[in-house]
PDB file of C-alpha atoms in Angstrom:
ATOM      1  CA  MET A   1      -0.101  -0.019   0.227  1.00  0.00           C
ATOM      2  CA  ILE A   2       1.274   3.737  -0.946  1.00  0.00           C
ATOM      3  CA  SER A   3       1.657   6.298   1.689  1.00  0.00           C
ATOM      4  CA  SER A   4       1.314  10.124   1.287  1.00  0.00           C
ATOM      5  CA  MET A   5       4.138  12.235   2.387  1.00  0.00           C
ATOM      6  CA  THR A   6       1.317  14.655   3.638  1.00  0.00           C
ATOM      7  CA  GLY A   7       0.636  13.813   6.988  1.00  0.00           C
ATOM      8  CA  PHE A   8       0.023  15.567  10.674  1.00  0.00           C
ATOM      9  CA  GLY A   9      -0.391  14.026  14.348  1.00  0.00           C
ATOM     10  CA  SER A  10      -0.114  15.413  17.788  1.00  0.00           C
ATOM     11  CA  VAL A  11      -0.170  14.261  21.495  1.00  0.00           C
ATOM     12  CA  THR A  12       0.013  16.314  24.837  1.00  0.00           C
ATOM     13  CA  LEU A  13       1.506  14.640  27.654  1.00  0.00           C
ATOM     14  CA  GLU A  14       1.661  15.061  31.506  1.00  0.00           C
ATOM     15  CA  VAL A  15       4.976  14.922  32.393  1.00  0.00           C
ATOM     16  CA  LEU A  16       6.460  15.476  35.918  1.00  0.00           C
ATOM     17  CA  GLY A  17       3.890  18.005  36.354  1.00  0.00           C
ATOM     18  CA  THR A  18       4.696  19.739  32.897  1.00  0.00           C
ATOM     19  CA  THR A  19       2.197  19.651  30.124  1.00  0.00           C
ATOM     20  CA  VAL A  20       3.724  18.788  26.643  1.00  0.00           C
ATOM     21  CA  GLN A  21       2.415  19.087  23.452  1.00  0.00           C
ATOM     22  CA  VAL A  22       4.210  17.022  20.749  1.00  0.00           C
ATOM     23  CA  GLU A  23       3.152  17.790  17.036  1.00  0.00           C
ATOM     24  CA  VAL A  24       4.493  16.175  13.718  1.00  0.00           C
ATOM     25  CA  LYS A  25       4.082  17.326  10.435  1.00  0.00           C
ATOM     26  CA  THR A  26       5.221  16.211   6.961  1.00  0.00           C
ATOM     27  CA  VAL A  27       4.704  17.602   3.335  1.00  0.00           C
ATOM     28  CA  ASN A  28       6.227  16.312   0.174  1.00  0.00           C
ATOM     29  CA  HIS A  29      10.044  16.582  -0.547  1.00  0.00           C
ATOM     30  CA  ARG A  30      12.824  14.894  -2.612  1.00  0.00           C
ATOM     31  CA  PHE A  31      14.738  13.513   0.535  1.00  0.00           C
ATOM     32  CA  SER A  32      14.246  13.208   4.077  1.00  0.00           C
ATOM     33  CA  GLU A  33      14.821  16.181   5.706  1.00  0.00           C
ATOM     34  CA  ILE A  34      13.964  16.882   9.588  1.00  0.00           C
ATOM     35  CA  SER A  35      13.575  20.160  11.252  1.00  0.00           C
ATOM     36  CA  THR A  36      12.948  20.450  15.154  1.00  0.00           C
ATOM     37  CA  LYS A  37      11.854  23.103  17.564  1.00  0.00           C
ATOM     38  CA  LEU A  38      12.304  21.767  20.752  1.00  0.00           C
ATOM     39  CA  PRO A  39      12.406  23.733  24.441  1.00  0.00           C
ATOM     40  CA  LYS A  40      15.803  24.462  26.133  1.00  0.00           C
ATOM     41  CA  PRO A  41      15.584  21.565  27.936  1.00  0.00           C
ATOM     42  CA  LEU A  42      15.352  18.771  25.361  1.00  0.00           C
ATOM     43  CA  TYR A  43      18.453  20.455  23.487  1.00  0.00           C
ATOM     44  CA  SER A  44      20.790  17.546  24.664  1.00  0.00           C
ATOM     45  CA  PHE A  45      17.930  14.616  24.008  1.00  0.00           C
ATOM     46  CA  GLU A  46      17.764  16.240  20.324  1.00  0.00           C
ATOM     47  CA  GLN A  47      19.434  13.460  18.490  1.00  0.00           C
ATOM     48  CA  GLU A  48      17.632  10.804  20.286  1.00  0.00           C
ATOM     49  CA  ILE A  49      14.051  12.308  19.587  1.00  0.00           C
ATOM     50  CA  ARG A  50      15.429  12.799  15.877  1.00  0.00           C
ATOM     51  CA  GLU A  51      16.703   9.205  15.424  1.00  0.00           C
ATOM     52  CA  ILE A  52      12.625   7.841  16.223  1.00  0.00           C
ATOM     53  CA  LEU A  53      11.363   9.909  13.162  1.00  0.00           C
ATOM     54  CA  LYS A  54      14.326   9.087  10.948  1.00  0.00           C
ATOM     55  CA  LYS A  55      13.660   5.294  11.593  1.00  0.00           C
ATOM     56  CA  ARG A  56       9.888   5.608  10.888  1.00  0.00           C
ATOM     57  CA  ILE A  57       9.824   8.126   8.029  1.00  0.00           C
ATOM     58  CA  GLN A  58      11.543   7.646   4.983  1.00  0.00           C
ATOM     59  CA  ARG A  59      10.700  10.959   2.781  1.00  0.00           C
ATOM     60  CA  GLY A  60       9.178  14.026   2.919  1.00  0.00           C
ATOM     61  CA  LYS A  61      10.146  17.120   4.909  1.00  0.00           C
ATOM     62  CA  ILE A  62       9.624  16.441   8.518  1.00  0.00           C
ATOM     63  CA  THR A  63       8.774  19.263  11.447  1.00  0.00           C
ATOM     64  CA  LEU A  64       8.689  18.083  14.982  1.00  0.00           C
ATOM     65  CA  VAL A  65       7.268  20.943  17.584  1.00  0.00           C
ATOM     66  CA  ILE A  66       7.552  20.529  20.864  1.00  0.00           C
ATOM     67  CA  ASN A  67       6.539  22.713  23.763  1.00  0.00           C
ATOM     68  CA  PHE A  68       5.994  23.000  27.676  1.00  0.00           C
ATOM     69  CA  THR A  69       2.278  24.264  27.840  1.00  0.00           C
ATOM     70  CA  ASN A  70       2.471  25.320  31.375  1.00  0.00           C
ATOM     71  CA  GLN A  71       6.145  25.449  32.283  1.00  0.00           C
ATOM     72  CA  ASN A  72       6.042  28.569  33.976  1.00  0.00           C
ATOM     73  CA  ASP A  73       3.219  27.295  36.240  1.00  0.00           C
ATOM     74  CA  VAL A  74       5.576  24.620  37.762  1.00  0.00           C
ATOM     75  CA  PRO A  75       6.243  25.220  41.454  1.00  0.00           C
ATOM     76  CA  SER A  76       9.508  24.027  41.348  1.00  0.00           C
ATOM     77  CA  ASN A  77      10.669  26.523  38.917  1.00  0.00           C
ATOM     78  CA  GLU A  78      12.850  29.478  40.200  1.00  0.00           C
ATOM     79  CA  ILE A  79      12.751  33.221  39.609  1.00  0.00           C
ATOM     80  CA  ASN A  80      15.877  35.004  39.076  1.00  0.00           C
ATOM     81  CA  GLU A  81      14.917  38.011  40.990  1.00  0.00           C
ATOM     82  CA  THR A  82      17.924  40.022  40.741  1.00  0.00           C
ATOM     83  CA  LEU A  83      17.547  39.932  36.707  1.00  0.00           C
ATOM     84  CA  ALA A  84      13.848  40.344  36.746  1.00  0.00           C
ATOM     85  CA  VAL A  85      14.400  43.590  38.676  1.00  0.00           C
ATOM     86  CA  LYS A  86      16.651  44.874  35.953  1.00  0.00           C
ATOM     87  CA  TYR A  87      14.454  44.323  33.430  1.00  0.00           C
ATOM     88  CA  PHE A  88      11.426  46.052  35.314  1.00  0.00           C
ATOM     89  CA  ASP A  89      13.965  49.045  36.173  1.00  0.00           C
ATOM     90  CA  SER A  90      14.980  49.000  32.302  1.00  0.00           C
ATOM     91  CA  LEU A  91      11.706  49.244  31.283  1.00  0.00           C
ATOM     92  CA  THR A  92      10.349  51.767  33.409  1.00  0.00           C
ATOM     93  CA  LYS A  93      12.755  54.112  32.304  1.00  0.00           C
ATOM     94  CA  LEU A  94      12.119  53.205  29.383  1.00  0.00           C
ATOM     95  CA  ASN A  95       8.373  54.201  29.569  1.00  0.00           C
ATOM     96  CA  ALA A  96       9.427  57.709  31.242  1.00  0.00           C
ATOM     97  CA  LYS A  97      11.323  58.255  28.333  1.00  0.00           C
ATOM     98  CA  LEU A  98       8.672  57.491  25.865  1.00  0.00           C
ATOM     99  CA  GLY A  99       6.196  59.259  27.754  1.00  0.00           C
ATOM    100  CA  ILE A 100       4.386  56.126  28.372  1.00  0.00           C
ATOM    101  CA  SER A 101       2.150  55.639  31.474  1.00  0.00           C
ATOM    102  CA  GLU A 102       1.311  52.152  31.520  1.00  0.00           C
ATOM    103  CA  GLU A 103       2.771  49.967  34.255  1.00  0.00           C
ATOM    104  CA  VAL A 104       5.405  47.493  33.804  1.00  0.00           C
ATOM    105  CA  LYS A 105       3.473  44.379  34.394  1.00  0.00           C
ATOM    106  CA  LEU A 106       4.697  40.919  35.440  1.00  0.00           C
ATOM    107  CA  ASP A 107       3.960  38.723  32.503  1.00  0.00           C
ATOM    108  CA  GLN A 108       6.164  41.094  30.624  1.00  0.00           C
ATOM    109  CA  ILE A 109       9.167  40.299  32.838  1.00  0.00           C
ATOM    110  CA  LEU A 110       8.297  36.789  32.762  1.00  0.00           C
ATOM    111  CA  ALA A 111       8.720  36.720  29.303  1.00  0.00           C
ATOM    112  CA  PHE A 112      12.211  38.007  28.913  1.00  0.00           C
ATOM    113  CA  PRO A 113      15.351  35.331  28.594  1.00  0.00           C
ATOM    114  CA  ASP A 114      16.532  33.550  31.753  1.00  0.00           C
ATOM    115  CA  VAL A 115      13.973  35.067  34.202  1.00  0.00           C
ATOM    116  CA  ILE A 116      12.674  31.501  34.895  1.00  0.00           C
ATOM    117  CA  ILE A 117      14.974  29.210  35.955  1.00  0.00           C
ATOM    118  CA  PRO A 118      13.799  25.651  34.974  1.00  0.00           C
ATOM    119  CA  HIS A 119      14.191  23.287  37.857  1.00  0.00           C
ATOM    120  CA  GLU A 120      16.901  20.894  37.402  1.00  0.00           C
ATOM    121  CA  LEU A 121      15.582  17.156  37.158  1.00  0.00           C
ATOM    122  CA  SER A 122      17.666  14.234  38.853  1.00  0.00           C
ATOM    123  CA  GLU A 123      19.125  11.700  36.740  1.00  0.00           C
ATOM    124  CA  GLU A 124      16.169   9.557  37.770  1.00  0.00           C
ATOM    125  CA  GLU A 125      13.827  12.650  36.666  1.00  0.00           C
ATOM    126  CA  GLN A 126      15.805  12.809  33.362  1.00  0.00           C
ATOM    127  CA  VAL A 127      15.363   9.473  32.376  1.00  0.00           C
ATOM    128  CA  VAL A 128      11.556   9.422  33.016  1.00  0.00           C
ATOM    129  CA  PHE A 129      11.429  12.658  31.331  1.00  0.00           C
ATOM    130  CA  ILE A 130      13.174  11.950  28.206  1.00  0.00           C
ATOM    131  CA  LYS A 131      11.336   8.354  27.814  1.00  0.00           C
ATOM    132  CA  GLU A 132       8.001   9.821  28.348  1.00  0.00           C
ATOM    133  CA  ILE A 133       9.029  12.467  25.569  1.00  0.00           C
ATOM    134  CA  CYS A 134      10.464   9.851  23.067  1.00  0.00           C
ATOM    135  CA  GLU A 135       6.660   8.062  23.429  1.00  0.00           C
ATOM    136  CA  GLY A 136       5.081  10.921  23.063  1.00  0.00           C
ATOM    137  CA  VAL A 137       6.843  11.557  19.774  1.00  0.00           C
ATOM    138  CA  GLU A 138       6.069   7.697  18.417  1.00  0.00           C
ATOM    139  CA  LYS A 139       2.567   8.100  19.404  1.00  0.00           C
ATOM    140  CA  ALA A 140       2.436  11.548  17.407  1.00  0.00           C
ATOM    141  CA  THR A 141       4.106   9.671  14.407  1.00  0.00           C
ATOM    142  CA  ASP A 142       1.662   6.614  14.944  1.00  0.00           C
ATOM    143  CA  LYS A 143      -0.877   9.150  14.101  1.00  0.00           C
ATOM    144  CA  LEU A 144       0.751  10.928  11.452  1.00  0.00           C
ATOM    145  CA  LEU A 145       1.538   7.327   9.451  1.00  0.00           C
ATOM    146  CA  LYS A 146      -2.056   6.662   9.732  1.00  0.00           C
ATOM    147  CA  MET A 147      -3.069   9.659   8.262  1.00  0.00           C
ATOM    148  CA  ARG A 148      -0.542   9.050   5.484  1.00  0.00           C
ATOM    149  CA  LEU A 149      -1.584   5.815   4.848  1.00  0.00           C
ATOM    150  CA  ASP A 150      -5.016   7.210   4.653  1.00  0.00           C
ATOM    151  CA  GLU A 151      -4.817   9.738   2.236  1.00  0.00           C
ATOM    152  CA  GLY A 152      -2.170   7.053   0.328  1.00  0.00           C
ATOM    153  CA  LYS A 153      -5.247   5.125  -0.221  1.00  0.00           C
ATOM    154  CA  SER A 154      -7.327   7.706  -1.604  1.00  0.00           C
ATOM    155  CA  LEU A 155      -3.968   8.304  -4.035  1.00  0.00           C
ATOM    156  CA  GLU A 156      -3.666   4.871  -4.789  1.00  0.00           C
ATOM    157  CA  ASN A 157      -7.872   4.431  -6.320  1.00  0.00           C
ATOM    158  CA  ASP A 158      -6.853   7.959  -8.230  1.00  0.00           C
ATOM    159  CA  LEU A 159      -4.164   6.424  -9.456  1.00  0.00           C
ATOM    160  CA  VAL A 160      -5.456   2.799 -10.805  1.00  0.00           C
ATOM    161  CA  LYS A 161      -8.402   5.014 -12.644  1.00  0.00           C
ATOM    162  CA  ARG A 162      -5.802   7.129 -14.405  1.00  0.00           C
ATOM    163  CA  ILE A 163      -3.986   3.974 -15.639  1.00  0.00           C
ATOM    164  CA  GLU A 164      -6.768   2.587 -16.676  1.00  0.00           C
ATOM    165  CA  ILE A 165      -7.550   5.938 -18.985  1.00  0.00           C
ATOM    166  CA  LEU A 166      -4.371   5.332 -20.011  1.00  0.00           C
ATOM    167  CA  GLU A 167      -5.025   1.146 -21.291  1.00  0.00           C
ATOM    168  CA  LYS A 168      -8.314   2.042 -23.083  1.00  0.00           C
ATOM    169  CA  THR A 169      -6.627   4.876 -24.886  1.00  0.00           C
ATOM    170  CA  LEU A 170      -3.802   2.802 -26.265  1.00  0.00           C
ATOM    171  CA  VAL A 171      -6.771   0.328 -27.299  1.00  0.00           C
ATOM    172  CA  GLU A 172      -8.168   3.266 -29.520  1.00  0.00           C
ATOM    173  CA  ILE A 173      -4.675   3.908 -30.965  1.00  0.00           C
ATOM    174  CA  TYR A 174      -3.856   0.083 -31.365  1.00  0.00           C
ATOM    175  CA  GLU A 175      -7.497  -0.098 -33.337  1.00  0.00           C
ATOM    176  CA  ILE A 176      -6.799   2.788 -35.390  1.00  0.00           C
ATOM    177  CA  THR A 177      -3.050   1.951 -36.564  1.00  0.00           C
ATOM    178  CA  LYS A 178      -3.498  -1.767 -36.513  1.00  0.00           C
ATOM    179  CA  ASN A 179      -3.500  -1.638 -40.173  1.00  0.00           C
ATOM    180  CA  ALA A 180      -1.354   1.218 -40.844  1.00  0.00           C
ATOM    181  CA  SER A 181       2.066  -0.760 -42.177  1.00  0.00           C
ATOM    182  CA  ALA A 182      -0.041  -2.468 -44.290  1.00  0.00           C
ATOM    183  CA  ASP A 183      -1.926   0.583 -45.785  1.00  0.00           C
ATOM    184  CA  ILE A 184       0.915   2.590 -46.334  1.00  0.00           C
ATOM    185  CA  ARG A 185       2.724  -0.184 -48.182  1.00  0.00           C
ATOM    186  CA  GLU A 186      -0.232  -0.717 -50.426  1.00  0.00           C
ATOM    187  CA  ASN A 187      -0.738   2.793 -51.175  1.00  0.00           C
ATOM    188  CA  LEU A 188       2.757   3.604 -51.882  1.00  0.00           C
ATOM    189  CA  THR A 189       3.076   0.349 -53.814  1.00  0.00           C
ATOM    190  CA  ASN A 190       0.184   1.214 -56.045  1.00  0.00           C
ATOM    191  CA  LYS A 191       1.765   4.703 -56.695  1.00  0.00           C
ATOM    192  CA  ILE A 192       4.899   3.686 -57.584  1.00  0.00           C
ATOM    193  CA  ASN A 193       3.425   0.677 -60.146  1.00  0.00           C
ATOM    194  CA  ASN A 194       1.816   3.637 -61.875  1.00  0.00           C
ATOM    195  CA  LEU A 195       4.471   5.426 -62.375  1.00  0.00           C
ATOM    196  CA  LEU A 196       7.043   2.864 -63.502  1.00  0.00           C
ATOM    197  CA  ASN A 197       7.006   0.927 -66.229  1.00  0.00           C
ATOM    198  CA  ASP A 198       7.398  -3.193 -66.250  1.00  0.00           C
ATOM    199  CA  ASN A 199      11.289  -2.762 -67.259  1.00  0.00           C
ATOM    200  CA  SER A 200      12.530  -0.538 -64.377  1.00  0.00           C
ATOM    201  CA  VAL A 201      13.088  -3.883 -62.083  1.00  0.00           C
ATOM    202  CA  ILE A 202      15.878  -2.845 -60.215  1.00  0.00           C
ATOM    203  CA  VAL A 203      14.228   0.655 -59.391  1.00  0.00           C
ATOM    204  CA  LYS A 204      10.933  -1.002 -58.468  1.00  0.00           C
ATOM    205  CA  GLU A 205      13.089  -3.844 -56.145  1.00  0.00           C
ATOM    206  CA  ARG A 206      15.181  -0.721 -54.622  1.00  0.00           C
ATOM    207  CA  LEU A 207      11.674   1.236 -54.123  1.00  0.00           C
ATOM    208  CA  GLU A 208       9.645  -1.751 -52.632  1.00  0.00           C
ATOM    209  CA  LEU A 209      12.819  -1.975 -49.913  1.00  0.00           C
ATOM    210  CA  GLU A 210      11.969   1.562 -49.008  1.00  0.00           C
ATOM    211  CA  ILE A 211       8.322   0.815 -49.246  1.00  0.00           C
ATOM    212  CA  ALA A 212       8.858  -1.703 -46.124  1.00  0.00           C
ATOM    213  CA  PHE A 213      10.569   0.607 -44.522  1.00  0.00           C
ATOM    214  CA  LEU A 214       8.326   3.525 -44.458  1.00  0.00           C
ATOM    215  CA  ALA A 215       5.665   1.061 -43.835  1.00  0.00           C
ATOM    216  CA  ASP A 216       7.475  -0.353 -40.538  1.00  0.00           C
ATOM    217  CA  LYS A 217       8.384   2.942 -39.250  1.00  0.00           C
ATOM    218  CA  ALA A 218       4.590   3.714 -38.858  1.00  0.00           C
ATOM    219  CA  ASP A 219       3.946   0.962 -36.930  1.00  0.00           C
ATOM    220  CA  VAL A 220       3.398   1.791 -33.294  1.00  0.00           C
ATOM    221  CA  THR A 221       2.605  -1.989 -32.090  1.00  0.00           C
ATOM    222  CA  GLU A 222       6.008  -1.964 -30.100  1.00  0.00           C
ATOM    223  CA  GLU A 223       5.534   1.353 -28.642  1.00  0.00           C
ATOM    224  CA  ILE A 224       1.952   0.062 -27.470  1.00  0.00           C
ATOM    225  CA  THR A 225       3.186  -3.243 -26.031  1.00  0.00           C
ATOM    226  CA  ARG A 226       6.117  -1.539 -23.985  1.00  0.00           C
ATOM    227  CA  PHE A 227       3.453   1.168 -22.720  1.00  0.00           C
ATOM    228  CA  ASN A 228       1.087  -1.266 -21.229  1.00  0.00           C
ATOM    229  CA  SER A 229       3.960  -2.949 -19.844  1.00  0.00           C
ATOM    230  CA  HIS A 230       4.935   0.233 -17.824  1.00  0.00           C
ATOM    231  CA  ASN A 231       1.282   0.407 -16.878  1.00  0.00           C
ATOM    232  CA  LYS A 232       1.508  -3.100 -15.609  1.00  0.00           C
ATOM    233  CA  LEU A 233       4.339  -2.604 -13.357  1.00  0.00           C
ATOM    234  CA  PHE A 234       3.227   0.765 -12.134  1.00  0.00           C
ATOM    235  CA  LEU A 235       0.102  -1.175 -10.820  1.00  0.00           C
ATOM    236  CA  GLU A 236       2.239  -3.872  -8.984  1.00  0.00           C
ATOM    237  CA  THR A 237       4.657  -1.083  -7.766  1.00  0.00           C
ATOM    238  CA  ILE A 238       1.698   0.691  -6.240  1.00  0.00           C
ATOM    239  CA  LYS A 239       0.673  -2.876  -4.706  1.00  0.00           C
ATOM    240  CA  THR A 240       4.118  -4.423  -3.727  1.00  0.00           C
ATOM    241  CA  SER A 241       6.524  -1.830  -3.355  1.00  0.00           C
ATOM    242  CA  GLU A 242       7.983   0.287   0.102  1.00  0.00           C
ATOM    243  CA  ALA A 243       8.500   3.588  -0.712  1.00  0.00           C
ATOM    244  CA  PRO A 244       7.639   3.364  -4.523  1.00  0.00           C
ATOM    245  CA  GLY A 245       7.491   7.276  -5.370  1.00  0.00           C
ATOM    246  CA  ARG A 246      11.122   7.105  -7.343  1.00  0.00           C
ATOM    247  CA  ARG A 247      10.153   3.865  -9.407  1.00  0.00           C
ATOM    248  CA  MET A 248       7.006   5.543  -9.889  1.00  0.00           C
ATOM    249  CA  ASN A 249       8.776   8.468 -11.395  1.00  0.00           C
ATOM    250  CA  PHE A 250      11.123   6.485 -13.787  1.00  0.00           C
ATOM    251  CA  LEU A 251       8.022   4.687 -15.326  1.00  0.00           C
ATOM    252  CA  LEU A 252       6.354   7.813 -16.392  1.00  0.00           C
ATOM    253  CA  GLN A 253       9.290   9.175 -17.811  1.00  0.00           C
ATOM    254  CA  GLU A 254       9.189   5.736 -20.002  1.00  0.00           C
ATOM    255  CA  MET A 255       5.251   6.216 -20.281  1.00  0.00           C
ATOM    256  CA  ASN A 256       6.051   9.625 -21.554  1.00  0.00           C
ATOM    257  CA  ARG A 257       8.965   8.703 -23.773  1.00  0.00           C
ATOM    258  CA  GLU A 258       6.367   6.016 -25.703  1.00  0.00           C
ATOM    259  CA  ALA A 259       3.838   8.336 -25.907  1.00  0.00           C
ATOM    260  CA  ASN A 260       6.013  10.834 -27.988  1.00  0.00           C
ATOM    261  CA  THR A 261       7.177   8.206 -30.012  1.00  0.00           C
ATOM    262  CA  ILE A 262       3.690   6.736 -31.050  1.00  0.00           C
ATOM    263  CA  GLY A 263       2.995  10.808 -31.980  1.00  0.00           C
ATOM    264  CA  SER A 264       5.925  11.259 -34.164  1.00  0.00           C
ATOM    265  CA  LYS A 265       5.270   8.028 -36.038  1.00  0.00           C
ATOM    266  CA  SER A 266       1.182   8.629 -36.745  1.00  0.00           C
ATOM    267  CA  SER A 267       0.215  11.029 -39.197  1.00  0.00           C
ATOM    268  CA  LYS A 268      -3.754  10.690 -38.694  1.00  0.00           C
ATOM    269  CA  SER A 269      -5.137  13.251 -36.794  1.00  0.00           C
ATOM    270  CA  GLU A 270      -7.038  11.021 -34.093  1.00  0.00           C
ATOM    271  CA  ILE A 271      -3.809   9.647 -33.022  1.00  0.00           C
ATOM    272  CA  ALA A 272      -2.543  13.366 -32.344  1.00  0.00           C
ATOM    273  CA  HIS A 273      -5.769  13.695 -30.188  1.00  0.00           C
ATOM    274  CA  PHE A 274      -5.242   9.818 -28.084  1.00  0.00           C
ATOM    275  CA  VAL A 275      -1.299  11.550 -28.085  1.00  0.00           C
ATOM    276  CA  VAL A 276      -2.465  14.300 -26.224  1.00  0.00           C
ATOM    277  CA  THR A 277      -4.792  12.276 -23.681  1.00  0.00           C
ATOM    278  CA  LEU A 278      -2.053   9.857 -22.997  1.00  0.00           C
ATOM    279  CA  LYS A 279       0.304  12.870 -22.007  1.00  0.00           C
ATOM    280  CA  GLU A 280      -2.151  14.893 -20.119  1.00  0.00           C
ATOM    281  CA  GLU A 281      -3.240  11.696 -17.961  1.00  0.00           C
ATOM    282  CA  ILE A 282       0.766  10.871 -17.180  1.00  0.00           C
ATOM    283  CA  GLU A 283       1.181  14.706 -16.321  1.00  0.00           C
ATOM    284  CA  ARG A 284      -2.053  14.013 -13.817  1.00  0.00           C
ATOM    285  CA  ILE A 285      -0.370  10.897 -12.289  1.00  0.00           C
ATOM    286  CA  ARG A 286       2.714  12.524 -12.198  1.00  0.00           C
ATOM    287  CA  GLU A 287       1.311  15.516 -10.396  1.00  0.00           C
ATOM    288  CA  GLN A 288      -0.234  13.199  -7.553  1.00  0.00           C
ATOM    289  CA  VAL A 289       3.200  10.827  -7.439  1.00  0.00           C
ATOM    290  CA  GLN A 290       5.293  13.675  -6.495  1.00  0.00           C
ATOM    291  CA  ASN A 291       3.015  13.176  -2.803  1.00  0.00           C
ATOM    292  CA  ILE A 292       3.805   9.855  -2.552  1.00  0.00           C
ATOM    293  CA  GLU A 293       6.292   8.285  -0.225  1.00  0.00           C
TER     294      GLU A 293
END
């Protein structure tokens, strides 16, 4: 089953008195790229957290955000009173200088860096803390992957329908072109026989070779056969491959090549119409595949 590269998952945890919000989201990207936004206490655990995402998500631009939503309310946190007073004095002087009558509020002071000193965890608390944070990242990733699979199912249904359109279009092209080689050979032969007399044996033999060559060039049976083979491989890739996006892109390139060849070989206007249909559907499939892992 295919998986979309677009997804989102979030969980809220209570860890040692602190509410922790974990959010993971992914969007399509050619490779795997991880970015994180972590609270300061988690800086030293960033690599451990990244490894979770790296193991579970193969492709896409991955963004992880972890917030401590009520850290400031934890009783064990301390206030750097000396620094808070300095900020208060500075803001009071600035207000006076600018002619602002509004009083300096406590939440303004607490918002400055290093005014709140987080509680230093013991070694045992650190083990529990990071364990529960990592479990939260795992759970958020579970939700993200489920969303990616659900969207992947919708993508799969759409892709199968578009491959069916390609197959039907190729049948139409085959029905129009299956006798093209014989028709060209017959028409050219009749025209040449009318122009040459019976004594031009050598010239006629040479021209017959040229006629055969031109007739074969107009035959698109091989291109249709290869195109159908690519269609079959594409459908197999949807069902059986892990992270099939790159293989799908390669098959689409080959399909487009066959469509171009069919168009260049055929002189009939009906074929040109069907070739446009092929190329339009290939492009629609390509757009969808860009979001497949």
